[in-house]
Short mmCIF file of N, CA and C in Angstrom, two decimals:
data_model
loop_
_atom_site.label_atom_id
_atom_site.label_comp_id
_atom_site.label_asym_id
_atom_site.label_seq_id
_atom_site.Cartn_x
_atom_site.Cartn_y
_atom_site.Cartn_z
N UNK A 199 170.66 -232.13 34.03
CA UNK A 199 169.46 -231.60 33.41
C UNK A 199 168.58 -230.91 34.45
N UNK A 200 168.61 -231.58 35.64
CA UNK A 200 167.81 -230.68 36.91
C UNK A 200 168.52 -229.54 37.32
N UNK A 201 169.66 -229.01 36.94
CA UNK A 201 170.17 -228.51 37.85
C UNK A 201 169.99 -226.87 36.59
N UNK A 202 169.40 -227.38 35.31
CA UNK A 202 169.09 -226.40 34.28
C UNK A 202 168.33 -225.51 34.65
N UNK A 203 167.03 -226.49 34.68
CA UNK A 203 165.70 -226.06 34.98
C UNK A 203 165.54 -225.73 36.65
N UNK A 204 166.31 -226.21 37.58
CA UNK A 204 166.21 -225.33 38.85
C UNK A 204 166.99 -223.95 38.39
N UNK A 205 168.04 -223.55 37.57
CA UNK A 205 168.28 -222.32 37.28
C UNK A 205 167.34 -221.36 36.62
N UNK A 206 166.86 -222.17 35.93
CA UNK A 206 165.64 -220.97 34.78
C UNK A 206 164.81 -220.63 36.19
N UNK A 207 164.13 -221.54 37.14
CA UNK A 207 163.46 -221.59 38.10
C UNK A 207 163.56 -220.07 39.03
N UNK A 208 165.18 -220.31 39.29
CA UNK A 208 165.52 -219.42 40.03
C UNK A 208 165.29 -218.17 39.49
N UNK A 209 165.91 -217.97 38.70
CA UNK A 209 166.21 -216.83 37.62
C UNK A 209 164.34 -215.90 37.13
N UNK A 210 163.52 -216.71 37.10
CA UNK A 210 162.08 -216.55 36.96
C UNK A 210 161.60 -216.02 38.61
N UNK A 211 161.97 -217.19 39.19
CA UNK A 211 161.21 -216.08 40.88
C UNK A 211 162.61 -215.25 41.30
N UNK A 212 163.36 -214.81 40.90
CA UNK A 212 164.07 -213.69 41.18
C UNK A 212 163.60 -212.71 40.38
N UNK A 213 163.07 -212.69 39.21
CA UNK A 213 162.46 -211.95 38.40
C UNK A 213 161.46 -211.45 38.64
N UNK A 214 160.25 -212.29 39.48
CA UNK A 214 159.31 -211.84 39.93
C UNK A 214 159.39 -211.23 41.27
N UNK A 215 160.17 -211.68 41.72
CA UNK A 215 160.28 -210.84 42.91
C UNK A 215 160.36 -209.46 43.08
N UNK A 216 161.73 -209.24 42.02
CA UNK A 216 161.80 -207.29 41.44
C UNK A 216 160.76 -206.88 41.19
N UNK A 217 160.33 -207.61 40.46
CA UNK A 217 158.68 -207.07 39.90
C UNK A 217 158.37 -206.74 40.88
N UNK A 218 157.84 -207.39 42.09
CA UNK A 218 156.97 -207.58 43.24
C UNK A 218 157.04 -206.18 43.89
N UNK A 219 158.97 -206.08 44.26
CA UNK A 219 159.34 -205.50 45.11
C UNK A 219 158.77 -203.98 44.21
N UNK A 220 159.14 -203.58 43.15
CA UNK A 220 158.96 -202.13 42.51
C UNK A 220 157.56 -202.12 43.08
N UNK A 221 156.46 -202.94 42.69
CA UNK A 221 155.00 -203.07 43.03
C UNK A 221 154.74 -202.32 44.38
N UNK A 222 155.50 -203.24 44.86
CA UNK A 222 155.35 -202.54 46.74
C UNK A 222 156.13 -201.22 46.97
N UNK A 223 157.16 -200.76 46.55
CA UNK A 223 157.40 -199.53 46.65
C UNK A 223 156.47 -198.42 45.69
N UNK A 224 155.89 -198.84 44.51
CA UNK A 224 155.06 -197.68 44.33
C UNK A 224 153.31 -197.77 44.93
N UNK A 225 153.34 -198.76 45.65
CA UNK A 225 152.53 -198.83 46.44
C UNK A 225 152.58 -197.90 47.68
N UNK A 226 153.35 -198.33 48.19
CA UNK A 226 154.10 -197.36 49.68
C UNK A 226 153.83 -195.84 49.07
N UNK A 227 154.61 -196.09 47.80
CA UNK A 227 154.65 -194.06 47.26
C UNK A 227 153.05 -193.12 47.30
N UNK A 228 152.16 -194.34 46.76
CA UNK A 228 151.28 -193.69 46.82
C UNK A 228 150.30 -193.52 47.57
N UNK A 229 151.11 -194.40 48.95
CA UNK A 229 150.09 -194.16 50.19
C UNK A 229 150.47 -193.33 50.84
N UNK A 230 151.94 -192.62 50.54
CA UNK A 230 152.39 -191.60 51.27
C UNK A 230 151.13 -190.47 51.04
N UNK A 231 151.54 -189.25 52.01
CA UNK A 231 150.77 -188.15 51.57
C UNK A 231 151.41 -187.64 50.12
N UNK A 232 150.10 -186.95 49.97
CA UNK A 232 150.77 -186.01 48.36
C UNK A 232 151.71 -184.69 48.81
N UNK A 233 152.44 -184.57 48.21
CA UNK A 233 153.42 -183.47 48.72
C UNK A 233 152.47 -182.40 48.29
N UNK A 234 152.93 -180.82 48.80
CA UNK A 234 151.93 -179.94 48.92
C UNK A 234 151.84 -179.39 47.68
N UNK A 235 150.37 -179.35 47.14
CA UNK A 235 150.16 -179.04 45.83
C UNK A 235 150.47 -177.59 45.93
N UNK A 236 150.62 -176.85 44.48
CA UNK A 236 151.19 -175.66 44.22
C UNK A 236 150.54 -174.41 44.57
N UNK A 237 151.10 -173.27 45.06
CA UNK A 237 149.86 -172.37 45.44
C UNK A 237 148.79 -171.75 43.96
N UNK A 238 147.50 -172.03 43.91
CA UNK A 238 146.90 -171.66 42.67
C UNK A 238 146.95 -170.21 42.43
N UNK A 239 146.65 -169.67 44.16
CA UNK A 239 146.60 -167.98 43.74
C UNK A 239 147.93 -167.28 43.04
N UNK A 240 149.15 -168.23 43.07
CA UNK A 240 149.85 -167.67 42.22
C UNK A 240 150.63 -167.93 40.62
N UNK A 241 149.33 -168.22 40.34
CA UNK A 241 148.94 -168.18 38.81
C UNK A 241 147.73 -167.01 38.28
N UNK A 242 148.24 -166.61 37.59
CA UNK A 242 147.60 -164.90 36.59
C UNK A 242 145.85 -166.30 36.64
N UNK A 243 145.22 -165.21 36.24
CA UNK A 243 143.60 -166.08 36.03
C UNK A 243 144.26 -166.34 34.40
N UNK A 244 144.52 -166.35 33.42
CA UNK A 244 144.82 -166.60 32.25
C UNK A 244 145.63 -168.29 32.32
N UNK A 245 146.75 -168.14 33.31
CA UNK A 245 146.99 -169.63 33.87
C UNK A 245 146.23 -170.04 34.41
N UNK A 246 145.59 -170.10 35.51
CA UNK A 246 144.45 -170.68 36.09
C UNK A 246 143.71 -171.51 34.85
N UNK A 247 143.42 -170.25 34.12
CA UNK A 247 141.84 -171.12 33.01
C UNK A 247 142.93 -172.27 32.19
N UNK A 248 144.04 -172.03 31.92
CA UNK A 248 145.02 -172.71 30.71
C UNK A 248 145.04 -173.90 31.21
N UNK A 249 145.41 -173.95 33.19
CA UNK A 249 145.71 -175.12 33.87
C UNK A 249 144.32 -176.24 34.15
N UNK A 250 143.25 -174.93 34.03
CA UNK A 250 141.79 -176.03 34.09
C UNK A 250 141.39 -176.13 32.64
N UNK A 251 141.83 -175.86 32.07
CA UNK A 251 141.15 -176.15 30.34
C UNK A 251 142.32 -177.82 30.60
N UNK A 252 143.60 -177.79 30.52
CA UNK A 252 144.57 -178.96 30.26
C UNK A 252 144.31 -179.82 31.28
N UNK A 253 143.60 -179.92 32.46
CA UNK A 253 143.26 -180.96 33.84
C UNK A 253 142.27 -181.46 32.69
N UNK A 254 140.76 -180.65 32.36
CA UNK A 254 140.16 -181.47 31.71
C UNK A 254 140.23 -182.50 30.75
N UNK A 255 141.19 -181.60 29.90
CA UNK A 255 141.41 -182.14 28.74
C UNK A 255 142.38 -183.52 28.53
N UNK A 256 142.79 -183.34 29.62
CA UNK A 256 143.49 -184.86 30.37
C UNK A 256 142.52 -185.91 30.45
N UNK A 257 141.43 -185.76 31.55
CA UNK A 257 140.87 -186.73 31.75
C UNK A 257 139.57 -186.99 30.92
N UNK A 258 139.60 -186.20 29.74
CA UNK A 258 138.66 -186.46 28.49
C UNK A 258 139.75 -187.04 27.85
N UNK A 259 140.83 -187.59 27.81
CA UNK A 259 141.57 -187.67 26.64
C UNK A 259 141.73 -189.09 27.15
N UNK A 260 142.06 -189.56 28.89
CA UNK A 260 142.05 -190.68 29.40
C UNK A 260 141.20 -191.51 29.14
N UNK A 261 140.07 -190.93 29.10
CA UNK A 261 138.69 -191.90 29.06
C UNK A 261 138.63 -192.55 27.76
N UNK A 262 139.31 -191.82 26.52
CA UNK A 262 139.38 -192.30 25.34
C UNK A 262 139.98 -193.25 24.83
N UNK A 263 141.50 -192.84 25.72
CA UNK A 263 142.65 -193.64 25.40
C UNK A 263 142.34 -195.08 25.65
N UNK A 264 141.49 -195.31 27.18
CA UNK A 264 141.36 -196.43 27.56
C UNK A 264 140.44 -197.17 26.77
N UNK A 265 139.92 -196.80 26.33
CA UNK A 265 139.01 -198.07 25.48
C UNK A 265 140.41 -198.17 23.80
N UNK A 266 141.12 -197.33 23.69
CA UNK A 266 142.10 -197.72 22.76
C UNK A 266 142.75 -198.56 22.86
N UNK A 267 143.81 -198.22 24.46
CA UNK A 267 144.82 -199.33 24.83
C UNK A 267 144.20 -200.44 25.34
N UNK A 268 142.84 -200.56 25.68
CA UNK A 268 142.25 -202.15 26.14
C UNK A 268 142.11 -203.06 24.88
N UNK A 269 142.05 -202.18 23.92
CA UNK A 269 141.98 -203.20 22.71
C UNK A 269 143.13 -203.07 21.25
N UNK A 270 144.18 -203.01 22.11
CA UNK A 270 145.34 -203.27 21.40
C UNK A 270 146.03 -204.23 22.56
N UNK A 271 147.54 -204.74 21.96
CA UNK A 271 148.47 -206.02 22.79
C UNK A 271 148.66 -204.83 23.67
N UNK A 272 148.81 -206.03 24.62
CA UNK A 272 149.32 -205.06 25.97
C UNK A 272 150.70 -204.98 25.93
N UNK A 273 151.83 -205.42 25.02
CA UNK A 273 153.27 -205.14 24.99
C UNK A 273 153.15 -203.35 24.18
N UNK A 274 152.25 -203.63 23.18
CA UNK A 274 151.71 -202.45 22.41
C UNK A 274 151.27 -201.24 23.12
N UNK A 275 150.17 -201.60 24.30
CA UNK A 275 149.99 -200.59 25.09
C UNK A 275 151.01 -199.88 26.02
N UNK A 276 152.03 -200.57 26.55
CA UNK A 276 152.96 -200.42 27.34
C UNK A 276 153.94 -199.60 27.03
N UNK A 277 154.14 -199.83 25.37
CA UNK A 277 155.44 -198.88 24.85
C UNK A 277 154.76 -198.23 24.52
N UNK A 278 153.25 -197.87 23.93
CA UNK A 278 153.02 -196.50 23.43
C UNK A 278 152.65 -195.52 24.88
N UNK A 279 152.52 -196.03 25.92
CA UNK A 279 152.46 -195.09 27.32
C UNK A 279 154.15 -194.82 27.79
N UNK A 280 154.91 -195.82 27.40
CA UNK A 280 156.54 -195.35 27.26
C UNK A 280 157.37 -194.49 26.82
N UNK A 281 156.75 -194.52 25.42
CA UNK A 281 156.96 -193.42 24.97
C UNK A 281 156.52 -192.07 24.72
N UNK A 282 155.22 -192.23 25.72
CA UNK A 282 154.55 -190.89 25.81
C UNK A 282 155.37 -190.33 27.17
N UNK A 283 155.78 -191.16 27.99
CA UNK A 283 156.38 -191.12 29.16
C UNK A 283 157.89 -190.41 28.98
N UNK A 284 158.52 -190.76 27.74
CA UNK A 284 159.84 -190.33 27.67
C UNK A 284 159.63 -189.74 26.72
N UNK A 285 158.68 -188.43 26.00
CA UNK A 285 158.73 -187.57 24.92
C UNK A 285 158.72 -186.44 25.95
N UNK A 286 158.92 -185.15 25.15
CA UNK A 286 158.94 -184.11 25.59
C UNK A 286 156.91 -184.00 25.52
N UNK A 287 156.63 -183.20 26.24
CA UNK A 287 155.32 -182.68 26.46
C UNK A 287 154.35 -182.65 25.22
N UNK A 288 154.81 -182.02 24.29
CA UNK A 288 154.43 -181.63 23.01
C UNK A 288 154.59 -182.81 22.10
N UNK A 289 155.38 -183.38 21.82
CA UNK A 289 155.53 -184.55 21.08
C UNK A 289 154.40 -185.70 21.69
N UNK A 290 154.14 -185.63 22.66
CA UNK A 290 153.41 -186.98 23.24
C UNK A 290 151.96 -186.59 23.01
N UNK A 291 151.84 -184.68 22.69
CA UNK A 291 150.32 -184.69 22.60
C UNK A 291 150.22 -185.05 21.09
N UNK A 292 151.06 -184.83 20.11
CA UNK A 292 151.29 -185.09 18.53
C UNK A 292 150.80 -186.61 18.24
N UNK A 293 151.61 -187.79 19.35
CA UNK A 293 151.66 -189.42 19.28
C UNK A 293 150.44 -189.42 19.87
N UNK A 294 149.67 -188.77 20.76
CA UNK A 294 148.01 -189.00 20.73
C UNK A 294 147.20 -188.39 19.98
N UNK A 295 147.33 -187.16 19.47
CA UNK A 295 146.51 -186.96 17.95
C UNK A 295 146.74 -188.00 16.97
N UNK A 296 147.65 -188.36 16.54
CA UNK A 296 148.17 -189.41 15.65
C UNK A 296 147.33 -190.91 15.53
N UNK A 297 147.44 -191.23 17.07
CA UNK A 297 146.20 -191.98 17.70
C UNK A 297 144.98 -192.33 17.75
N UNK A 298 144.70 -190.64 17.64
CA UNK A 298 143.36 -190.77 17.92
C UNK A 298 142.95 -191.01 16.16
N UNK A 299 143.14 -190.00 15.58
CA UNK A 299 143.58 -189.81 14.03
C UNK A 299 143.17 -191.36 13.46
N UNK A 300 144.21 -192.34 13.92
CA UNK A 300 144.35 -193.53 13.57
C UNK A 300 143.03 -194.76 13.76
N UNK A 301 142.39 -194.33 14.86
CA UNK A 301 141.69 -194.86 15.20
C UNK A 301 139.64 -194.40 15.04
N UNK A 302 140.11 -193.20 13.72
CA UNK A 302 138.90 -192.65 13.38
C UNK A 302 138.44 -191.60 14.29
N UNK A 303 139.01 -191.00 15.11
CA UNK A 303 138.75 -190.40 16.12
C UNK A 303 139.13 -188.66 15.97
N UNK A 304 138.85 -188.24 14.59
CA UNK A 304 139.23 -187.00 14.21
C UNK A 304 138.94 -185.75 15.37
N UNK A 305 137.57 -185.43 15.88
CA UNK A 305 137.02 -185.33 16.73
C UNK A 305 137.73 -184.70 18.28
N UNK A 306 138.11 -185.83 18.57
CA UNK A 306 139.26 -186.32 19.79
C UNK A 306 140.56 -185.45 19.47
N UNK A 307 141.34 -186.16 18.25
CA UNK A 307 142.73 -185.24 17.89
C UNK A 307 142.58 -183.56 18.04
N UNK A 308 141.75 -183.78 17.10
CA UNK A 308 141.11 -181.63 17.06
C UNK A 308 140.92 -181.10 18.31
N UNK A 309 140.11 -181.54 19.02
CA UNK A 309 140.00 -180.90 20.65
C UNK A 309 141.28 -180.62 21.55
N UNK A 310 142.47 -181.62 21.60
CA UNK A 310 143.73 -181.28 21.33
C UNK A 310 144.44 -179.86 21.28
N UNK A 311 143.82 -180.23 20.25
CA UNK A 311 144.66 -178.36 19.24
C UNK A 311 144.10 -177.34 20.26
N UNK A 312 143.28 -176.93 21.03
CA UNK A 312 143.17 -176.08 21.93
C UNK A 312 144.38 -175.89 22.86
N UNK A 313 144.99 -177.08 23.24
CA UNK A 313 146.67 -176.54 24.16
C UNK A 313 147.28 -175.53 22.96
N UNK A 314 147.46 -175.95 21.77
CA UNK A 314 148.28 -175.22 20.93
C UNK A 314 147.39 -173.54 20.85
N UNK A 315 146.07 -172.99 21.28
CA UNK A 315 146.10 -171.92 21.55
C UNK A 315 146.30 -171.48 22.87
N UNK A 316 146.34 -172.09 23.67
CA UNK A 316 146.53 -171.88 25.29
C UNK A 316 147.64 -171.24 24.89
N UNK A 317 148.64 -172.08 24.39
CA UNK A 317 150.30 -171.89 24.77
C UNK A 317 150.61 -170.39 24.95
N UNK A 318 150.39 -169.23 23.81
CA UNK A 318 150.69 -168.12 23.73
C UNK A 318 150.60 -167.44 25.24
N UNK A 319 150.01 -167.83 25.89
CA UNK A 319 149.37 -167.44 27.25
C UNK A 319 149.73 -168.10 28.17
N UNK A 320 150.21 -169.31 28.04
CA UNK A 320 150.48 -170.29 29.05
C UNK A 320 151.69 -171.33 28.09
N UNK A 321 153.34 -170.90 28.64
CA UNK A 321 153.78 -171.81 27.74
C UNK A 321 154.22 -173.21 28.52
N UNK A 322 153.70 -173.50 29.65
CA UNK A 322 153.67 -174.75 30.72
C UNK A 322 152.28 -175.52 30.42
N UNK A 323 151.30 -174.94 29.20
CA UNK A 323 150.16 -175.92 29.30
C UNK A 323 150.28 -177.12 28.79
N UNK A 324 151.39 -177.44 27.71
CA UNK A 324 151.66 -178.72 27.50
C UNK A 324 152.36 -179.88 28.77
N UNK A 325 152.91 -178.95 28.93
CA UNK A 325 153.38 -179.82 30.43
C UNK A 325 152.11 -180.07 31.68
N UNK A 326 151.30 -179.18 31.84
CA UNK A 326 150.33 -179.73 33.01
C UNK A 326 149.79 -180.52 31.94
N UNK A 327 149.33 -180.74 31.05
CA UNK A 327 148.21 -181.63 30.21
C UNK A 327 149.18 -182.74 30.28
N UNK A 328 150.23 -183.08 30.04
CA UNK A 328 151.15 -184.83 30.30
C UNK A 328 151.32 -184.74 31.76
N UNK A 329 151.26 -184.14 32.59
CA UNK A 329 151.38 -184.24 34.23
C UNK A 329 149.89 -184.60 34.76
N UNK A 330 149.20 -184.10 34.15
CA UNK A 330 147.35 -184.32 34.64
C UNK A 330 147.38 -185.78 33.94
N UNK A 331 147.59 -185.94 32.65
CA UNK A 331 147.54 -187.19 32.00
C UNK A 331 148.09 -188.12 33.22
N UNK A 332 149.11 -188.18 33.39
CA UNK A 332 149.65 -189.63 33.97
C UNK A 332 149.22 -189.44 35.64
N UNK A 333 148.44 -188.77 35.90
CA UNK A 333 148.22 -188.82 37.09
C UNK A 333 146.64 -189.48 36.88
N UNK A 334 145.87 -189.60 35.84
CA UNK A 334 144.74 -190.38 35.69
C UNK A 334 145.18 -191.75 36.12
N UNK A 335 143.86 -192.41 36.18
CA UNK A 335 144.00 -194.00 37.02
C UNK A 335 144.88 -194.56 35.64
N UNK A 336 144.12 -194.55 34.51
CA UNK A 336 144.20 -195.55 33.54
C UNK A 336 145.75 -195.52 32.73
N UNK A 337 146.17 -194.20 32.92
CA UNK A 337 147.65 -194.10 32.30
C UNK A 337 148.63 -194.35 33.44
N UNK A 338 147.94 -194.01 34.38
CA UNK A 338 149.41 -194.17 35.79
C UNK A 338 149.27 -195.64 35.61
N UNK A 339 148.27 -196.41 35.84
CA UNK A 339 148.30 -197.66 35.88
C UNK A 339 149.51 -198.28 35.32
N UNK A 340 148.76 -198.23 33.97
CA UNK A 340 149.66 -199.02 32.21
C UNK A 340 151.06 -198.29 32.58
N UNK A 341 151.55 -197.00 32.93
CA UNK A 341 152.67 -196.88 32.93
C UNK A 341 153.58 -197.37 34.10
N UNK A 342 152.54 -197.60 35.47
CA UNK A 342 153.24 -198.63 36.38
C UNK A 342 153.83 -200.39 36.19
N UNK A 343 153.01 -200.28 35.06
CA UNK A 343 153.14 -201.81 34.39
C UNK A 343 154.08 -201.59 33.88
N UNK A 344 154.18 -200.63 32.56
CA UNK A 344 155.67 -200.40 31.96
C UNK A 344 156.78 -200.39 32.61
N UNK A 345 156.79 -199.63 33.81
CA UNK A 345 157.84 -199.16 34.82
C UNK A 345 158.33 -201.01 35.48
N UNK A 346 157.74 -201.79 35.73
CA UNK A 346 158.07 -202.51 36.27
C UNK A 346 158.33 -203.55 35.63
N UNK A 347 158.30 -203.59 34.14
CA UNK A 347 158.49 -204.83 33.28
C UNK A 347 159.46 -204.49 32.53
N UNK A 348 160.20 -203.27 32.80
CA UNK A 348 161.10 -202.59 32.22
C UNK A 348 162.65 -203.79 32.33
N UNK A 349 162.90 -204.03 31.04
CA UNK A 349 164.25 -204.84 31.37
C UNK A 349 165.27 -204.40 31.76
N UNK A 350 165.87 -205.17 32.71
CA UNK A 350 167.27 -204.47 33.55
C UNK A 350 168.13 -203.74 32.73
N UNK A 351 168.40 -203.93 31.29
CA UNK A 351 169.03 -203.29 30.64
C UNK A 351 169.03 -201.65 30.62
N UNK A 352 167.66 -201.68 30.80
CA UNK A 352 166.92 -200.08 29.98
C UNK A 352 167.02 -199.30 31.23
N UNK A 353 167.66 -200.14 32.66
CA UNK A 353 166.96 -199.41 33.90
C UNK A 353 168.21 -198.67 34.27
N UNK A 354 169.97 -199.01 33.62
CA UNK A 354 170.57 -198.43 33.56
C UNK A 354 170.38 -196.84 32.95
#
């Protein structure tokens, strides 16, 4: 019977340990320097404004999210930053209108819809707006959590 429960034992601080260890390597990652950001002057001013309209609109959209995902389960918060994580660009801004939508936040969703006029002009603005997104504190966070609670299965 001891020799059960020293296995679950084991099996639990080997578990935490991975945990630990991912912890400390995206720790390390992000004490590295930032690799060299992109040259701006070579973006048309039409990208320029598309790429600073979608930075903002990131971290207006962060500030929102977080009082969302603080008050939902945190297994809940984890997969809906998962699967914003593994959608294409456009789909993940759809699962946060949807969101916001859901949560009375008509307002929020609609402001949104401005990438969908960028695009004609800029068809990478959905992509900087989920690249600015997860580079905020509050989504890199929750998705470092995801990343590391990720079951060995899924990591294949």
């Amino acid at each position: 019977m001891f020799n059960i429960k020293k296995g679950k034992e084991e099996d639990i601080n080997e578990e935490e340990n991975k945990v630990a260890e991912k912890l400390k390597e995206l720790r390390k990652a992000a004490d590295e320097p930032e690799t060299e950001q992109p040259d701006y002057s070579m973006y048309s001013p039409v990208e320029q404004l598309s790429t600073d309209i979608a930075t903002h609109l990131a971290d207006v959209t962060a500030k929102r999210l977080h009082g969302i995902i603080n008050n939902i389960r945190f297994d809940a918060s984890l997969q809906f930053v998962a699967r914003l994580d593994n959608s294409d660009s456009k789909t993940a801004v759809n699962m946060i209108q949807a969101v916001f939508l859901t949560h009375g936040m008509k307002h929020a969703a609609e402001e949104l819809d401005i990438l969908m006029d960028c695009e004609p002009y800029d068809d990478e603005v959905y992509n900087s707006f989920i690249d600015e997104l997860f580079e905020t504190e509050v989504i890199a966070f929750r998705a470092a959590e995801a990343w590391c609670l990720e079951e060995p299965d899924d990591l294949d």
